[in-house]
XYZ file of C-alpha atoms in Angstrom:
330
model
C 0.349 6.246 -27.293
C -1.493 7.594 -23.861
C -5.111 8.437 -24.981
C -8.201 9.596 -22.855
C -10.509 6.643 -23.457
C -11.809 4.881 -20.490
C -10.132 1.764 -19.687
C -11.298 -1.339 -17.828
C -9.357 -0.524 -14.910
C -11.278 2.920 -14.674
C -14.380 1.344 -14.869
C -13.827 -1.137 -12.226
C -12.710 1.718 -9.930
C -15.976 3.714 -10.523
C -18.167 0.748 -9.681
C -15.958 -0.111 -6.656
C -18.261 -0.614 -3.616
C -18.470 2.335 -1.149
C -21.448 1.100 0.467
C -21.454 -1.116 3.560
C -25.344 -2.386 2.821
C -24.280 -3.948 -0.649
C -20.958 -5.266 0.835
C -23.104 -6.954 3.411
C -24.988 -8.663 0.811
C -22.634 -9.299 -1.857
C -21.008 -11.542 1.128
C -24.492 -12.917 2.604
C -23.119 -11.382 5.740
C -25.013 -10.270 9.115
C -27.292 -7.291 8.459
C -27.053 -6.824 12.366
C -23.397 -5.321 11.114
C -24.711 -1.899 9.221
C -25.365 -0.138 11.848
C -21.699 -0.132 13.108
C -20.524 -0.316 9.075
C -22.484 2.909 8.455
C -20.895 4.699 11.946
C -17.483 4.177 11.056
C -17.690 4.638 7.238
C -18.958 7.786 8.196
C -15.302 8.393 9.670
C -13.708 6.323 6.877
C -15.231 5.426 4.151
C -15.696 2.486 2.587
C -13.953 1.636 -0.836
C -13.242 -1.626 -2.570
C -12.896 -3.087 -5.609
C -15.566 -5.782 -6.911
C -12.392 -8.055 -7.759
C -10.781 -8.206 -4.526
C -14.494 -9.089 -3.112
C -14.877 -11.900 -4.816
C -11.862 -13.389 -3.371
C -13.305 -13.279 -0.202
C -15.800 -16.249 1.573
C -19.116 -15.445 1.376
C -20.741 -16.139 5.225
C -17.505 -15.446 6.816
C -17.788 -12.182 8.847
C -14.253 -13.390 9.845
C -12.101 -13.889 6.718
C -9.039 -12.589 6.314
C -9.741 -10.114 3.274
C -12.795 -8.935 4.571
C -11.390 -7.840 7.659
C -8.801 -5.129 6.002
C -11.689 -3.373 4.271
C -15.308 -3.923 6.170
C -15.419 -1.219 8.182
C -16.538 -1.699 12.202
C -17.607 -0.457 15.466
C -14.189 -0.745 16.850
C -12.726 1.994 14.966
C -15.081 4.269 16.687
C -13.480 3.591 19.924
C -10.330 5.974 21.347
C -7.304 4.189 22.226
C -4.494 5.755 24.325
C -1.507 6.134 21.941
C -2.956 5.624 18.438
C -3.273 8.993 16.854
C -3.748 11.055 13.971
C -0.056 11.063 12.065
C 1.027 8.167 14.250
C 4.650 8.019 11.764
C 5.388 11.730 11.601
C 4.978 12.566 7.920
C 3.634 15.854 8.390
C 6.606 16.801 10.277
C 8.874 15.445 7.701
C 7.026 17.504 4.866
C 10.190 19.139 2.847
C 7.099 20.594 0.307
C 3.779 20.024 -0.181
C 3.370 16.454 0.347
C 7.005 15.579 -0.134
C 8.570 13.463 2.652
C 12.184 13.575 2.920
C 12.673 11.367 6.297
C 15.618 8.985 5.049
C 18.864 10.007 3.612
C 19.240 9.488 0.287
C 15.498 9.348 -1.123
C 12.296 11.381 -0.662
C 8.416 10.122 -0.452
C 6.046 12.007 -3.289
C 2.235 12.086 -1.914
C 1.395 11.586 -5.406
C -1.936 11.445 -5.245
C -4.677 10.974 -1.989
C -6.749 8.396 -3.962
C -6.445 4.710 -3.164
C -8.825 2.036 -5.302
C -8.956 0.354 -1.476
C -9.975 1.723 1.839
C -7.992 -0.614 4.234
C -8.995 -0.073 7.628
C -5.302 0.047 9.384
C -4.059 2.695 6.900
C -1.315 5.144 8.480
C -2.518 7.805 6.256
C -6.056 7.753 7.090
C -6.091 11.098 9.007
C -4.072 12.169 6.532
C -4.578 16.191 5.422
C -4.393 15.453 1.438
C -6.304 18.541 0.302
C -3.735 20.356 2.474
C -0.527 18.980 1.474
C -1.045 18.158 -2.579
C 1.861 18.505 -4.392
C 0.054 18.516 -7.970
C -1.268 22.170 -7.734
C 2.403 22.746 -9.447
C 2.230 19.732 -11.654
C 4.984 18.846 -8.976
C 7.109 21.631 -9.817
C 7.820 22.870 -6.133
C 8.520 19.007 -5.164
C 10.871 18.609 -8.327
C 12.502 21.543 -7.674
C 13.788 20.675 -4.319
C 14.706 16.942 -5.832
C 16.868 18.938 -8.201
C 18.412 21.289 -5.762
C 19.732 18.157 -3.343
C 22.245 16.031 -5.248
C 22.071 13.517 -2.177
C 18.712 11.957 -3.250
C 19.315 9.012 -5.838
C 15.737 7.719 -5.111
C 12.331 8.908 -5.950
C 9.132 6.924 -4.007
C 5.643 7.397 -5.613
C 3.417 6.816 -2.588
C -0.109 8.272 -1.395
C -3.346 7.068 -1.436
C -1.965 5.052 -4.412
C 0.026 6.661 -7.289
C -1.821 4.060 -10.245
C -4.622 5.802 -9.014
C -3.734 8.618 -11.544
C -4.040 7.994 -15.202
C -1.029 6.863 -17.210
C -0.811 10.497 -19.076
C -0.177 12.380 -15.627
C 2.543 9.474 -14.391
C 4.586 9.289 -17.529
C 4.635 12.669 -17.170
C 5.839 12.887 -13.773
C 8.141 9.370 -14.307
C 9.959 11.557 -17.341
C 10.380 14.642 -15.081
C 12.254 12.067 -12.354
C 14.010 10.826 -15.063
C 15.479 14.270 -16.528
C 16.701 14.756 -12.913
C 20.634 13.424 -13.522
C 21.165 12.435 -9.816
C 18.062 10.439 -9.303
C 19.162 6.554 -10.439
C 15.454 4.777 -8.986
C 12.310 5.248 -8.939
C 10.050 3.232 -6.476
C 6.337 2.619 -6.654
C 4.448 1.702 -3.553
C 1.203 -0.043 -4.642
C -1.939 -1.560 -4.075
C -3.068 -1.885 -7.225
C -1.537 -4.333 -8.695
C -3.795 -7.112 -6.319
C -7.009 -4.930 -5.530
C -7.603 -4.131 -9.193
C -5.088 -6.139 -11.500
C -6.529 -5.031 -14.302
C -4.584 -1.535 -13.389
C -1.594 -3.394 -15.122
C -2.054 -2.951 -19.420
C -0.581 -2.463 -21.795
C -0.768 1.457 -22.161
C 0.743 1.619 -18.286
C 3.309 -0.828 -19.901
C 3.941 1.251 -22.735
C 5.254 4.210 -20.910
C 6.714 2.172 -17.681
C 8.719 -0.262 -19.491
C 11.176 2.240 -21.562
C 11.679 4.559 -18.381
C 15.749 4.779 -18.244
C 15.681 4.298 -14.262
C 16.002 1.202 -12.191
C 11.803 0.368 -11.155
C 11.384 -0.772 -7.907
C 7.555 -1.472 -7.214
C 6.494 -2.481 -3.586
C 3.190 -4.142 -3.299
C 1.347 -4.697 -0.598
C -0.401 -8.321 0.363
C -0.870 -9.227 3.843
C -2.728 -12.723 3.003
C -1.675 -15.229 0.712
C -5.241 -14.958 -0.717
C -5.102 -11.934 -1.731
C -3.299 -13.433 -4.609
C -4.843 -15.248 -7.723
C -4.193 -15.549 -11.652
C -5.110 -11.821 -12.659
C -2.816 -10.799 -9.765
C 0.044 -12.898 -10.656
C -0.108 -12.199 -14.538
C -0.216 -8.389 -12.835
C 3.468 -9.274 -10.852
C 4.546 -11.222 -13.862
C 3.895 -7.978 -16.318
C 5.906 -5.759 -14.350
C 8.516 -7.956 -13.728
C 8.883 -8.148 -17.516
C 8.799 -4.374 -17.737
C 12.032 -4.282 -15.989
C 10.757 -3.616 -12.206
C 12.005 -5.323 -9.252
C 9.067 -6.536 -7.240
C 9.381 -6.492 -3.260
C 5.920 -7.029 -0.668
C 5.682 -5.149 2.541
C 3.000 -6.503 4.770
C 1.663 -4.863 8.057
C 0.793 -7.503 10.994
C -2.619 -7.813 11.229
C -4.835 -9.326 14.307
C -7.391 -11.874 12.813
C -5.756 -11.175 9.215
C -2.744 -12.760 8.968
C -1.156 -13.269 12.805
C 0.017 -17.275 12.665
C 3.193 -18.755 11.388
C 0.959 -21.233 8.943
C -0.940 -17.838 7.657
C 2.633 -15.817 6.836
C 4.537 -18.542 6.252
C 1.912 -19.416 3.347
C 2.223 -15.404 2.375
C 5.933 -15.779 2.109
C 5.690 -19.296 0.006
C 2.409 -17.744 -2.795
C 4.528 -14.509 -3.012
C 8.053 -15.831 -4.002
C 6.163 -18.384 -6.172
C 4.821 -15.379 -8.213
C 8.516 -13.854 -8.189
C 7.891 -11.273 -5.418
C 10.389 -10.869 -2.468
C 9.094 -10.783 0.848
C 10.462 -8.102 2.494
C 9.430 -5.904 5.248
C 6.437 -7.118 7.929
C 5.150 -4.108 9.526
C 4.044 -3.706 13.512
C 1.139 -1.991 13.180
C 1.736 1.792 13.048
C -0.742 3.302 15.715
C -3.310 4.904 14.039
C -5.953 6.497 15.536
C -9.285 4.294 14.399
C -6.920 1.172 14.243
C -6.054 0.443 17.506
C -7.801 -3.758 17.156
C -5.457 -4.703 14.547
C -2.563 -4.654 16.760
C -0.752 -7.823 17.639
C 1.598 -7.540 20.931
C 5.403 -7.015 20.002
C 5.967 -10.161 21.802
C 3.406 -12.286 19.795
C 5.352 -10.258 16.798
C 8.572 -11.655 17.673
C 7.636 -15.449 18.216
C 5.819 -15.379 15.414
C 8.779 -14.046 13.488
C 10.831 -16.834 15.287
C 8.771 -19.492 14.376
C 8.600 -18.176 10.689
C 12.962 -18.194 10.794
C 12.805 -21.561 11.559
C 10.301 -22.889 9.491
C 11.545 -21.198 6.121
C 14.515 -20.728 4.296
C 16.417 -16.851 5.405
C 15.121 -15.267 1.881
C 11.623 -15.764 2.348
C 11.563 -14.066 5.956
C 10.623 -10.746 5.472
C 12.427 -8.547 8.067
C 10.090 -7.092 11.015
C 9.958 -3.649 11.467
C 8.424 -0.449 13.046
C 8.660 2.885 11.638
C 8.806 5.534 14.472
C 8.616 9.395 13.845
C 12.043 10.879 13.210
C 13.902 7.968 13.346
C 16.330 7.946 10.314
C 15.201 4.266 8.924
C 12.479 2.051 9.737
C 13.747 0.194 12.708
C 14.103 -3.628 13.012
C 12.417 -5.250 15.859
C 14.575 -7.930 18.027
């Protein structure tokens, strides 16, 4: 039974840190970096959980986690081609926040909340307050799902959809359900590694009976991103019935070596998630020093091919507004 009382996932998410000064110190980092922490949380704000911190190396202003979330000067700075909707979701609005761009399956905004502010997100411009599809309880967006027999697959995207409690997504999961053309539902999550804990058993109660094929897509770009909370995490949806697939986004200073993805690939397949997609960088304005070259891209992705077996490559891909797929890169 779904009840109101405060879990521990809830609680970690309150006491998440939003600001720069304690991340700073948490980490024994730099004061010299607040200044430029402050000017560009004031764009974006800071926002991570106290778990995924303590994964990171205290005294290293460079490691890899840290970098996704700590918020810097450079994202003050304009960049020719990196701008506000950089993948055309706006323009492929069918209802409030509902994205139909790809035959066959629609994107729900289901909520603009994330438990992580990571730096490179796609969606960071994006107009949530504008285009929120729960003013309905999702009726508008269900009612267009209903009315087009050619969608078999639902996506619960955002911010991040766990973000809402388990009483408003079982609701929304049963309404997908009652829809007879709609065989999958797909999660796209964060969750799962920023704030493991998300995963109980009242999530589990309502997600495991769900008479859909699950497909949840989480989202590690660093192979220590993942440790024993975050695998029992994988390993309890798994055993609800999901199918668990990683997309990654190619990160400069994060994760942009063969030894640093080729470890990703190895620690994610060991905790029974396929790699799958590895991102270019979609160019978004405030993001612009993440991106590696497409030619680094590809001989990194060449050296990856020949250094692992075919089904731990994750395919590398760009998504480009309009286009009806994401788009492999050659």
């Amino acid at each position: 039974m779904i009840t109101g009382t405060t879990r521990r996932w809830q609680t970690e998410l309150q006491q998440a840190v939003t600001d720069p000064a304690e991340l700073l110190s948490m980490l024994a980092l730099d004061p010299g970096l607040l200044d430029a922490a402050h000017t560009a949380a004031g764009l974006f704000p800071l926002r991570v959980p106290r778990a995924f911190v303590a994964r990171m190396r205290p005294g290293d202003r460079h490691d890899p986690l840290l970098r996704q979330v700590l918020p810097i000067d450079a994202e003050t700075t304009l960049a020719p081609g990196f701008t506000a909707d950089p993948v055309g979701d706006i323009a492929s609005a069918a209802r409030p926040g509902l994205l139909h761009k790809y035959h066959g399956r629609v994107l729900l905004v289901a909520t603009g909340a994330c438990a992580v502010n990571c730096r490179y997100c796609f969606r960071r411009h994006f107009p949530y307050a504008e285009e929120n599809p729960r003013s309905d309880h999702w009726r508008d967006a269900l009612d267009y799902i209903c009315g087009d027999e050619t969608i078999s697959e639902v996506i619960l995207s955002g911010g991040d959809p766990l973000s809402l409690t388990d009483r408003r997504l079982a609701e929304l999961a049963a309404a997908i359900a009652g829809i007879p053309h709609v065989r999958r539902l797909r999660i796209h999550t964060r969750q799962p590694i920023v704030l493991p804990s998300r995963i109980d058993q009242t999530f589990l109660d309502w997600f495991a009976p769900l008479p859909l094929k699950k497909i949840v897509v989480v989202h590690v770009n660093h192979a220590n991103e993942i440790d024993t909370a975050v695998g029992a995490a994988f390993a309890a949806l798994k055993d609800a019935g999901a199918t668990l697939f990683n997309q990654s986004v190619l990160l400069r200073g994060v994760n942009d070596s063969t030894a640093s993805l080729a470890a990703l690939s190895e620690t994610l397949f060991a905790a029974a998630v396929i790699p799958y997609y590895l991102h270019l960088l979609d160019r978004v304005a405030g993001a612009a020093h993440f991106e590696v070259p497409e030619s680094r891209a590809l001989a990194l992705h060449r050296e990856l091919r020949n250094r692992l077996p075919g089904y731990l490559v994750p395919r590398l891909v760009r998504e480009q507004a309009g286009a009806p797929s994401k788009l492999p890169v050659f």
